[in-house]
Coordinates of C-alpha atoms in Angstrom, one line a residue:
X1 CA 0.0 0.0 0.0
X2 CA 1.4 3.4 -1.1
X3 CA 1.8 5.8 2.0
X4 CA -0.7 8.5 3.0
X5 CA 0.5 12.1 2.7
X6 CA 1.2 13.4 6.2
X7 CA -1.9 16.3 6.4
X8 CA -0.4 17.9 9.6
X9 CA 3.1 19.6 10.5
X10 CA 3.8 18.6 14.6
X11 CA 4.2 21.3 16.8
X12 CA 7.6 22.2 17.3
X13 CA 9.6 21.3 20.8
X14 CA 11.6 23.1 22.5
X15 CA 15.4 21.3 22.6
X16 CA 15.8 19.3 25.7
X17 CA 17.0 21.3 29.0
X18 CA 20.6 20.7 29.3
X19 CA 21.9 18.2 32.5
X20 CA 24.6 18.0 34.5
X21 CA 25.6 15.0 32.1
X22 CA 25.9 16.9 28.9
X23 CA 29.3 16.4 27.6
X24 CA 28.4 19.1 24.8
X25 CA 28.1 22.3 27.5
X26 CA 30.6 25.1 27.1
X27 CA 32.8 24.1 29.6
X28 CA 33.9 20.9 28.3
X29 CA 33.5 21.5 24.2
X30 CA 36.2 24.0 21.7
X31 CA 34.5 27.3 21.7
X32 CA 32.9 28.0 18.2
X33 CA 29.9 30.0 17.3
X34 CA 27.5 27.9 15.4
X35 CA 24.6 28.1 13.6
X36 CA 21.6 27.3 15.4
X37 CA 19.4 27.8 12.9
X38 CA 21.3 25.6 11.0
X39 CA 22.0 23.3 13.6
X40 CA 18.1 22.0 12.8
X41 CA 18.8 19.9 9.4
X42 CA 16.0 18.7 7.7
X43 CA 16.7 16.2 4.6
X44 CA 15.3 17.5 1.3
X45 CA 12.9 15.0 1.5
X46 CA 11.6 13.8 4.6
X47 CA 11.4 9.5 4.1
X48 CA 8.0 8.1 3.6
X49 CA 8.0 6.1 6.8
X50 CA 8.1 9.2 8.9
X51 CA 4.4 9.3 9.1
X52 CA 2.8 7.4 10.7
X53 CA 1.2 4.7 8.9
X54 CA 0.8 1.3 10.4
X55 CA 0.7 0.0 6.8
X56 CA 3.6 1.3 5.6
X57 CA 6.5 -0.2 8.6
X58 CA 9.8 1.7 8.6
X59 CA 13.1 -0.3 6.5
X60 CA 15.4 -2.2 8.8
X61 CA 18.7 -0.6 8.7
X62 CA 20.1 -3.2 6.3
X63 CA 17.5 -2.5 3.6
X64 CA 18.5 1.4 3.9
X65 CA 21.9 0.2 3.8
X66 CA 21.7 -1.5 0.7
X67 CA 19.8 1.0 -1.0
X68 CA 22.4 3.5 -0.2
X69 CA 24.8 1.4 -1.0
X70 CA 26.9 2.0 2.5
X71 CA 30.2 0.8 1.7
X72 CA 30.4 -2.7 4.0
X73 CA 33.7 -4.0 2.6
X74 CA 37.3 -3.9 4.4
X75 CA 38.7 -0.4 3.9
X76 CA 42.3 -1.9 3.4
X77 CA 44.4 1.0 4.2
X78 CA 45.0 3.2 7.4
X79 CA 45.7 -0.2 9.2
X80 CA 41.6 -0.2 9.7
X81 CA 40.6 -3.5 10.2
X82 CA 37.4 -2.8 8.3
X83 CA 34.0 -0.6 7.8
X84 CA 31.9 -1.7 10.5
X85 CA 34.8 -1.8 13.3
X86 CA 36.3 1.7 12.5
X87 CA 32.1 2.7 12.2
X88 CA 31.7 1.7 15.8
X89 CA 34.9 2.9 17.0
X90 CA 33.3 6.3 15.8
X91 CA 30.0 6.0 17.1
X92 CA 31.4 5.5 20.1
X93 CA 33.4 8.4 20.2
X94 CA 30.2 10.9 19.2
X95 CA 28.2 9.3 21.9
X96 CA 30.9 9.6 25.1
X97 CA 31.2 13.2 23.2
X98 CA 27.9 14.1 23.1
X99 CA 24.3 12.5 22.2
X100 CA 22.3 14.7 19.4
X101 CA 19.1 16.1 20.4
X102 CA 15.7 14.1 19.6
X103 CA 14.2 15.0 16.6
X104 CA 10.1 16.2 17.0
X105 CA 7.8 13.0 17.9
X106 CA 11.1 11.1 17.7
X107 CA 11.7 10.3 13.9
X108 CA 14.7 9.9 12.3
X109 CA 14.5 13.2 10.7
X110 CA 17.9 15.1 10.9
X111 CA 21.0 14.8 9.7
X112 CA 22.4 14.4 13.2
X113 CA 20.1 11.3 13.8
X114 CA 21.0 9.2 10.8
X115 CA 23.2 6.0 11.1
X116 CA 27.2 6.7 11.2
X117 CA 28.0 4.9 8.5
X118 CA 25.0 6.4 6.2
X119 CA 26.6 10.4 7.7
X120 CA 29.8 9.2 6.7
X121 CA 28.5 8.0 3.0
X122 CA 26.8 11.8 3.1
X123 CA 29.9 12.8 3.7
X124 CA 32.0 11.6 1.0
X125 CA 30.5 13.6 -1.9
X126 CA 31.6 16.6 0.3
X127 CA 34.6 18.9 -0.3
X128 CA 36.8 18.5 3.3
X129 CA 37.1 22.0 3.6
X130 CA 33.5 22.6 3.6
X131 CA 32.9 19.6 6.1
X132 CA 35.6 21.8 8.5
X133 CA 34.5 25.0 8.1
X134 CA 30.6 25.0 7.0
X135 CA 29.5 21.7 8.6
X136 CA 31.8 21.8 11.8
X137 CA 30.0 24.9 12.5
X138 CA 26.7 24.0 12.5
X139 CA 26.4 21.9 15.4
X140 CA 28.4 20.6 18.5
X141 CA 27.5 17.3 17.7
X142 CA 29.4 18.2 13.9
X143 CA 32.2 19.6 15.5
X144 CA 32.8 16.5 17.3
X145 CA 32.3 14.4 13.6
X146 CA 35.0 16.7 12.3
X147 CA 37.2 16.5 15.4
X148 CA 37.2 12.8 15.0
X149 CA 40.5 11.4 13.6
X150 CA 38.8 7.8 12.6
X151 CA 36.6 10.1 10.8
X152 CA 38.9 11.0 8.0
X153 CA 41.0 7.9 8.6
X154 CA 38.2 6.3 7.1
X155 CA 37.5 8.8 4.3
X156 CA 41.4 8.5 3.3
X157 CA 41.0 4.7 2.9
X158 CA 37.9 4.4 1.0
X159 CA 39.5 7.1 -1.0
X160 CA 42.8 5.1 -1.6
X161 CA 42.0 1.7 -1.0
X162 CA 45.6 0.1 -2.3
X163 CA 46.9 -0.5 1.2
X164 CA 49.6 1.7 1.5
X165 CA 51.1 3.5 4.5
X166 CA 49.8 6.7 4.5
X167 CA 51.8 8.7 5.5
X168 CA 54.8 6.2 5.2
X169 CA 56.8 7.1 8.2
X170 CA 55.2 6.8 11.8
X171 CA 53.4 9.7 13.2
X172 CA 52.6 10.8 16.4
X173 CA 49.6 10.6 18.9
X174 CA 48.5 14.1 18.4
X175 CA 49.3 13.8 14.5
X176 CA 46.4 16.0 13.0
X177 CA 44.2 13.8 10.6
X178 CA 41.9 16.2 9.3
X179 CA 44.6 18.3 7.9
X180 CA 46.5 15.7 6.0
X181 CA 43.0 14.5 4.6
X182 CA 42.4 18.1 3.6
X183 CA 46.1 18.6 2.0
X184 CA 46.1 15.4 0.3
X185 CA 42.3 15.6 -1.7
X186 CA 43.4 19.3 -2.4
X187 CA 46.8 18.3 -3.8
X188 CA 45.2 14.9 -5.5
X189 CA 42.4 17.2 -7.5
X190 CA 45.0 19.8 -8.6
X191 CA 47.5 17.8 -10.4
X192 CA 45.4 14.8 -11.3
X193 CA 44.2 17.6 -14.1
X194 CA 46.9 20.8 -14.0
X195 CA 45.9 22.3 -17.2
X196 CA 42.2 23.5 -15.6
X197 CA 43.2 23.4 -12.2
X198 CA 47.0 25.1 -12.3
X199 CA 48.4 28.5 -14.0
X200 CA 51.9 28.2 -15.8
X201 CA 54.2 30.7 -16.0
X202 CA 57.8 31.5 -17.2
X203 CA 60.1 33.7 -15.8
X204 CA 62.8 34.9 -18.0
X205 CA 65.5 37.2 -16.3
X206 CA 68.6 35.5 -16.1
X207 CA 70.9 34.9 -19.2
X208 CA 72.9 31.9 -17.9
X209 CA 71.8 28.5 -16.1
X210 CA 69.5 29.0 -13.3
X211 CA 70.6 26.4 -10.7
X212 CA 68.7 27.3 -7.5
X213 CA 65.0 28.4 -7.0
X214 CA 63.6 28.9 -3.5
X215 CA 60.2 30.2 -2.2
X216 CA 59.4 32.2 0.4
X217 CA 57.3 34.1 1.9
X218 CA 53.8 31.9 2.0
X219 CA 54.6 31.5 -1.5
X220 CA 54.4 34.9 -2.9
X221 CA 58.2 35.6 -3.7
X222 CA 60.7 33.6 -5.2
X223 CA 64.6 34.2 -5.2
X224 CA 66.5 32.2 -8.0
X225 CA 70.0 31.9 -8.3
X226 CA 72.1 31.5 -12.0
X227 CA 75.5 31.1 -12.9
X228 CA 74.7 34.7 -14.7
X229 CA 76.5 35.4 -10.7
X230 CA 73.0 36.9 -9.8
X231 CA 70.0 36.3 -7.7
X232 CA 67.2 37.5 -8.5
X233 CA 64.1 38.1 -6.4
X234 CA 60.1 37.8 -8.2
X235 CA 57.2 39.1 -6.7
X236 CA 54.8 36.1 -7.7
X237 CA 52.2 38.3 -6.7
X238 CA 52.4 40.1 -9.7
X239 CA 51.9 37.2 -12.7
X240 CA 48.5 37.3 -14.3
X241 CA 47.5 33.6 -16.2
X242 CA 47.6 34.7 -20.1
X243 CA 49.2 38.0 -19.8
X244 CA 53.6 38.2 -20.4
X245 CA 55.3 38.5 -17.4
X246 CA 55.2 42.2 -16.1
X247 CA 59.0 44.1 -16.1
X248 CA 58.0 44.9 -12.4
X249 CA 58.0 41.7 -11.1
X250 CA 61.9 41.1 -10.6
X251 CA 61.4 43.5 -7.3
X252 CA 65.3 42.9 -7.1
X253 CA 68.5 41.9 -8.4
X254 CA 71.1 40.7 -6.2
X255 CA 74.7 41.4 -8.1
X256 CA 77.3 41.2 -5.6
X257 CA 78.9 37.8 -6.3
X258 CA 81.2 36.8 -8.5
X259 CA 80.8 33.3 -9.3
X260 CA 78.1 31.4 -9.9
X261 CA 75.2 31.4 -7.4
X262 CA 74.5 27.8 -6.6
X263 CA 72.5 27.6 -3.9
X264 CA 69.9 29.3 -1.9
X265 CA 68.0 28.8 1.9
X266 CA 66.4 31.3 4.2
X267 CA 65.4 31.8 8.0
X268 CA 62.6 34.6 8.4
X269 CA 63.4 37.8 7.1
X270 CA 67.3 36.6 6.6
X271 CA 68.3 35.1 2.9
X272 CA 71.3 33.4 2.2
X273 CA 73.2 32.6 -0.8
X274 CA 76.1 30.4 -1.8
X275 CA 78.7 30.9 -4.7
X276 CA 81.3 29.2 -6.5
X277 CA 83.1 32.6 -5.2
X278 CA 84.0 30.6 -2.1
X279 CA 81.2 33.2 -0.3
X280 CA 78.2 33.2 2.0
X281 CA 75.9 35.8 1.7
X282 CA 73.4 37.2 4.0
X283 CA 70.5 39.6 2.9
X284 CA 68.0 41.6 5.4
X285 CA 64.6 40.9 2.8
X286 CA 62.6 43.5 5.4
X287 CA 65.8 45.9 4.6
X288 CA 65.5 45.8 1.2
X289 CA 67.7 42.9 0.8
X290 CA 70.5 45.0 2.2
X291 CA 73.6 42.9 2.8
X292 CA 74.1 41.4 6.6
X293 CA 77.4 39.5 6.3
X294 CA 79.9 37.9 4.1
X295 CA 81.7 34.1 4.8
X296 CA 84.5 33.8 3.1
X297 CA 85.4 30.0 2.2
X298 CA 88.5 28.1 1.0
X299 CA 86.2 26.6 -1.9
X300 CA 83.4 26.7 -3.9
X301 CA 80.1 26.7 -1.3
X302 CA 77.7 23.9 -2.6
X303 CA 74.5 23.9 -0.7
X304 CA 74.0 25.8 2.9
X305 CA 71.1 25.6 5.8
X306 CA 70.1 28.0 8.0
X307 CA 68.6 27.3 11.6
X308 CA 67.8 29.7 14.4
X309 CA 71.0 29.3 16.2
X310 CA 73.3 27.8 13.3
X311 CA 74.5 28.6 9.7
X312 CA 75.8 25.4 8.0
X313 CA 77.5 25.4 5.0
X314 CA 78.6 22.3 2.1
X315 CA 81.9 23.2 0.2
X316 CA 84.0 22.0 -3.0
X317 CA 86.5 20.8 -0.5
X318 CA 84.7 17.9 1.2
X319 CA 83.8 19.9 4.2
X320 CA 81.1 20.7 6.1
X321 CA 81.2 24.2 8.0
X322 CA 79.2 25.7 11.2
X323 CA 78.5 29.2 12.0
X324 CA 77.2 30.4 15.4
X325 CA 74.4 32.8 14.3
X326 CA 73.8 34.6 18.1
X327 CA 77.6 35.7 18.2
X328 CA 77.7 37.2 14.9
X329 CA 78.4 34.4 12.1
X330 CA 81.4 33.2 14.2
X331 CA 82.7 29.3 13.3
X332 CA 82.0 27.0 15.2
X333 CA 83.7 23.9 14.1
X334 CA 84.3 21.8 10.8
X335 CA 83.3 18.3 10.0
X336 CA 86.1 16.5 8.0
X337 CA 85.0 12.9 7.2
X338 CA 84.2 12.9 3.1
X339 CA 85.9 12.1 0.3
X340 CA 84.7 14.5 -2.4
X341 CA 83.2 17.6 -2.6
X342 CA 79.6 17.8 -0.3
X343 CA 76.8 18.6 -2.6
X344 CA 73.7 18.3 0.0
X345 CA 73.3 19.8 4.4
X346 CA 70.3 19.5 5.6
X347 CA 69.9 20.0 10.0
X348 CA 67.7 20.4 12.9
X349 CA 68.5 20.6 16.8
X350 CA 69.9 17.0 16.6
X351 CA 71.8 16.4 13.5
X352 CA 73.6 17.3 10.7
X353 CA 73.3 15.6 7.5
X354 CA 75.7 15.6 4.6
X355 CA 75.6 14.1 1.6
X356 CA 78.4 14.1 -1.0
X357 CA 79.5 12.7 -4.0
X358 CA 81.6 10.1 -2.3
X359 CA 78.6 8.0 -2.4
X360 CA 78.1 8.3 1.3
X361 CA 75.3 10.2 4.0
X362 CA 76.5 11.1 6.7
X363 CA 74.6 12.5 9.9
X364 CA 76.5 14.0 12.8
X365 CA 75.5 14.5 16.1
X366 CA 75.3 18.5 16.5
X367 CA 76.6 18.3 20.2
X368 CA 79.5 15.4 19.7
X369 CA 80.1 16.8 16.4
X370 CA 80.9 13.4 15.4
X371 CA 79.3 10.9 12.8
X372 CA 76.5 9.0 14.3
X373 CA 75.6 7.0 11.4
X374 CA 77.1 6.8 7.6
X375 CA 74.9 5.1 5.0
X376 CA 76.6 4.1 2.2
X377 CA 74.9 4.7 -1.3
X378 CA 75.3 2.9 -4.9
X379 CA 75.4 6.0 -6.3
X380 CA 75.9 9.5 -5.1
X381 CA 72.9 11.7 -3.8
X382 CA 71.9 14.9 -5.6
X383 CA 69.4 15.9 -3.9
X384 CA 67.9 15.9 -0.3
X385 CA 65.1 16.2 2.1
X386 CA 64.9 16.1 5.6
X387 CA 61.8 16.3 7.9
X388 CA 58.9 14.8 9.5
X389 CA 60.1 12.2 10.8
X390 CA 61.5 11.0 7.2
X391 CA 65.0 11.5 5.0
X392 CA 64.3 11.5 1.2
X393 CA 67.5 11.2 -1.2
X394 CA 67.9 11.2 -4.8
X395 CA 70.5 10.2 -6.8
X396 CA 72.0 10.5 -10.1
X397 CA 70.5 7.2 -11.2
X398 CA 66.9 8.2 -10.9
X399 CA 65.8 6.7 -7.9
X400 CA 64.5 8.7 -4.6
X401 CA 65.5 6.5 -1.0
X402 CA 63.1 7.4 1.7
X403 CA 64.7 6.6 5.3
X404 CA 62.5 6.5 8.8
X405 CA 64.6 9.2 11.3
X406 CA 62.3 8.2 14.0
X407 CA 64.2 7.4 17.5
X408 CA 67.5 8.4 15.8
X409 CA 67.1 4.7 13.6
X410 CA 67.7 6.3 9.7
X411 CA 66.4 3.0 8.5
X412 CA 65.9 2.3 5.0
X413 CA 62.2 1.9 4.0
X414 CA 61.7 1.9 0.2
X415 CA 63.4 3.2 -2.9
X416 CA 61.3 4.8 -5.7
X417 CA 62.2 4.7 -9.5
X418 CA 61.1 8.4 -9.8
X419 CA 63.0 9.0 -12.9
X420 CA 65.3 8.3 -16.1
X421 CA 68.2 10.2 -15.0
X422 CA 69.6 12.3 -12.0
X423 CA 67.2 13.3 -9.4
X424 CA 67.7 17.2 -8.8
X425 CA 65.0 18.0 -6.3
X426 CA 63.1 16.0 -4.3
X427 CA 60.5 18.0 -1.8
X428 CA 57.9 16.2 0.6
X429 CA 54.4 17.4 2.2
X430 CA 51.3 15.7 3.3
X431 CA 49.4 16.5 0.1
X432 CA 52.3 15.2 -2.4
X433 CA 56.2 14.3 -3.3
X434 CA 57.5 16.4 -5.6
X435 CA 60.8 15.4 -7.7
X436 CA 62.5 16.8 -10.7
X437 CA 65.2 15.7 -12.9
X438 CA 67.8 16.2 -15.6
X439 CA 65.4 14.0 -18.0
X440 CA 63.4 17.7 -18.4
X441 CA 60.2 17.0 -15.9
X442 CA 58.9 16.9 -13.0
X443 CA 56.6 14.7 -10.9
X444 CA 53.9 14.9 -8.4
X445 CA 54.1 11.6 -6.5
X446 CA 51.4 10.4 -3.9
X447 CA 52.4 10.8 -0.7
X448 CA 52.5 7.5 0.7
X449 CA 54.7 4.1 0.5
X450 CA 54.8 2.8 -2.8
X451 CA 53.3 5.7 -4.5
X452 CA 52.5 6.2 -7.7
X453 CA 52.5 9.3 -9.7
X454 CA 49.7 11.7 -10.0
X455 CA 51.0 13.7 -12.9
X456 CA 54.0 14.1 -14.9
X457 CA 55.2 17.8 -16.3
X458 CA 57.0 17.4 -19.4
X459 CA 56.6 20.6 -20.9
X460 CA 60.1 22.4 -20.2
X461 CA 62.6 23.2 -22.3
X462 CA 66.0 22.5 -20.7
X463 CA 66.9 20.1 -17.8
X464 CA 65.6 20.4 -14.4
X465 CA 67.9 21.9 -11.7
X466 CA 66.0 22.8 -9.1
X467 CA 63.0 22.6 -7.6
X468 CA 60.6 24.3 -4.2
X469 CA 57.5 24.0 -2.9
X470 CA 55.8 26.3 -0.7
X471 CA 51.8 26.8 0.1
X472 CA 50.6 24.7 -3.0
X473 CA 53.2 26.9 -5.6
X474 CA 56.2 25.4 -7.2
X475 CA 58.8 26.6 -8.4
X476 CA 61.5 25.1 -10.6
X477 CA 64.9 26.1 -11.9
X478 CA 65.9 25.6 -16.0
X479 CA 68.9 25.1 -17.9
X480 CA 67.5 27.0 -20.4
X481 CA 67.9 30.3 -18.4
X482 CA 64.3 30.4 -16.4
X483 CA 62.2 30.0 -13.7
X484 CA 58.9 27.8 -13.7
X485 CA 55.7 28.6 -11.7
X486 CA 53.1 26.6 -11.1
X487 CA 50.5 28.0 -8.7
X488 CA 47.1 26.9 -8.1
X489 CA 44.2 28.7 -9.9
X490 CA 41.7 30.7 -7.5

């Protein structure tokens, strides 16, 4: 029997009176304004077995199930076991968080009061940001959906249901779930299609090799560095997709070396810059890239890194040198153990790393300033990243090693073939690994063990020197004299 139109609206309640017992009062949830008129969400079409009809019994929860068709098969990835575990793990989460209010005559008629795992299935045709930041807001009980991590643990492996580690080094407790989902769906829809969804640009300044690119502030500036013995500072700012690029955007060019400029890093407001002039150079960018100090070497300065408290430079000469930044750029000691010239530094309060083309990484211990561990390579790393909990390498052969730093262990956990030929840049986040090469492209890899690659840019010119990523831009460094921009279209 078909069911009778409901003829009369019930008279709206007032929400229950809040107890003693109510987990979502003020003084135990985040503070956040919501929407209260909001907060009340109605489906679009309220089910036919609302009314009441004694004809017309209500689905059991499998039949809904099945005509939603809820997901019910292991997730595989996340190290979930499977739907309906992580499902209850969830449920049971909202309810020691909170318990949504009854809906009028006590009907399944809000969004709040639907089944977890029919919320979640709502869920996944929505944009993560908008689940954060529009959804999160209606409600206390949807700020504690959002707040969830098994919440987006579970969108991430329906998403990518291969079964790999995501991400592939171990994260902490308080690792922030929500944000990686957010990073890695934004990063995944940009670069599966970069011709709608990324603007292209070329900068053309230099008139030699650009070797070294490096972005900074939020994304908005770029400093490149070219054996033209300049580096030259773009206000990104200023690039409009289809128009040339505007005289005005080089905001300035940095002249005082005399040798190639090979490398760049930056701390703040303080830029850096190496040379095959032997010198270190550091600019004041809130000065107007006035000049700070000048390092002289004994050779040709590869690659340098700038922390708060040190300055550490990679040099023709196989060594690796350490400046004391709070008593004025002062040495601090040398590290003599390789065999050829040092072509990678990366640091952080704990270690030094080196890698050079002896075919060997070394990491030092800052306060022994001895090697802790040396890992010996087949061939000799290029290129190098070092952070969250992870060490990235890539070498001349095309292939990226990713090490686990955690507890001090620098364990090998995979090699990628990445490329055809030398690996010149290699740059990690949650949303994507980024490599480029000397076989002209670059690649956006996914950002997990055994990843595969999102998209492939083959569209430069020259080989690949360099390459940075900052806020969603990249930038890339040519052999054919220029810069490369890729930043995401508004």
């Amino acid at each position: 029997m078909e069911p009778q139109q409901a003829t009369a609206t019930p008279e709206p309640q007032s929400p229950p009176t809040a107890t003693s017992d109510d987990k979502g009062s003020p003084d135990s949830s985040p503070e956040m304004d919501f929407d209260h008129d909001a907060a009340d969400l109605t489906l679009p079409l309220a089910p036919c077995w609302a009314v009441n009809d004694s004809h017309s019994p209500p689905p059991s929860p499998s039949r809904l199930n099945q005509t939603l068709s809820v997901p019910t098969s292991p997730l595989g990835a996340l190290s979930l076991n499977n739907t309906a575990s992580s499902i209850c793990s969830l449920q049971g989460s909202l309810n020691a968080s909170l318990s949504p209010p009854p809906s009028p005559c006590g009907l399944p008629l809000t969004l709040e009061n639907l089944p977890p795992e029919l919320l979640l299935h709502i869920l996944w045709y929505l944009e993560p940001k908008f689940i954060v930041f529009t959804l999160g807001r209606v409600s206390k009980f949807f700020h504690a959906l959002v707040s969830e991590p098994i919440t987006w643990k579970i969108r991430m492996g329906k998403r990518w249901p291969r079964g790999q580690q995501y991400p592939p080094m171990e994260v902490p407790d308080d690792f922030n779930w929500q944000q990686a989902c957010m990073e890695r769906e934004e990063t995944d829809r940009l670069w599966s299609d970069p011709k709608e969804n990324i603007h292209h640009f070329t900068l053309d300044g230099h008139f030699a090799t650009v070797d070294a690119v490096h972005l900074i502030q939020n994304g908005t500036m770029c400093v490149s560095g070219s054996r033209d013995r300049t580096a030259k500072i773009w206000d990104l700012s200023k690039l409009t997709p289809g128009e040339p690029v505007p005289y005005d955007a080089v905001v300035k060019s940095l002249e005082q070396h005399r040798g190639w400029v090979w490398c760049l890093s930056s701390l703040d407001n303080i830029l850096c810059t190496g040379s095959w002039d032997t010198a270190i150079k550091l600019w004041d960018l809130n000065a107007n890239c006035q000049l700070i100090m000048s390092v002289k070497e004994r050779s040709a300065i590869l690659c340098t890194q700038i922390l708060q408290d040190i300055l550490v430079a990679g040099s023709y000469d196989k060594r690796i040198s350490v400046y004391d930044i709070r008593a004025d750029y002062q040495p601090i000691t040398t590290l003599r153990q390789h065999q050829k010239p040092v072509l990678c530094v990366a640091a952080d309060e704990d270690y030094i790393i080196s890698c050079s083309e002896d075919k060997t990484v070394k990491v030092w211990d800052r306060r022994a300033c001895q090697v802790y561990k040396s890992i010996q390579l087949e061939k000799f790393c290029m290129s190098m990243w070092y952070g969250r909990g992870m060490l990235l390498l890539g070498d001349r052969r095309g292939q990226v090693h990713m090490y686990s730093t955690g507890d001090g262990g620098f364990e090998e956990m995979e090699t990628i073939e990445a490329h055809g030929n030398k690996v010149t840049g290699v740059h990690y986040t949650l949303g994507g690994l980024y490599t480029c090469s000397t076989d002209k492209t670059i690649k956006v890899h996914e950002p997990c063990s055994q990843p595969a690659a999102i998209c492939t840019l083959a569209e430069t010119k020259g080989e690949v020197a360099d390459i940075c990523v900052q806020a969603g831009v990249v930038a890339s460094a040519h052999s054919d004299f220029s810069v490369g921009i890729w930043r995401p279209a508004m």
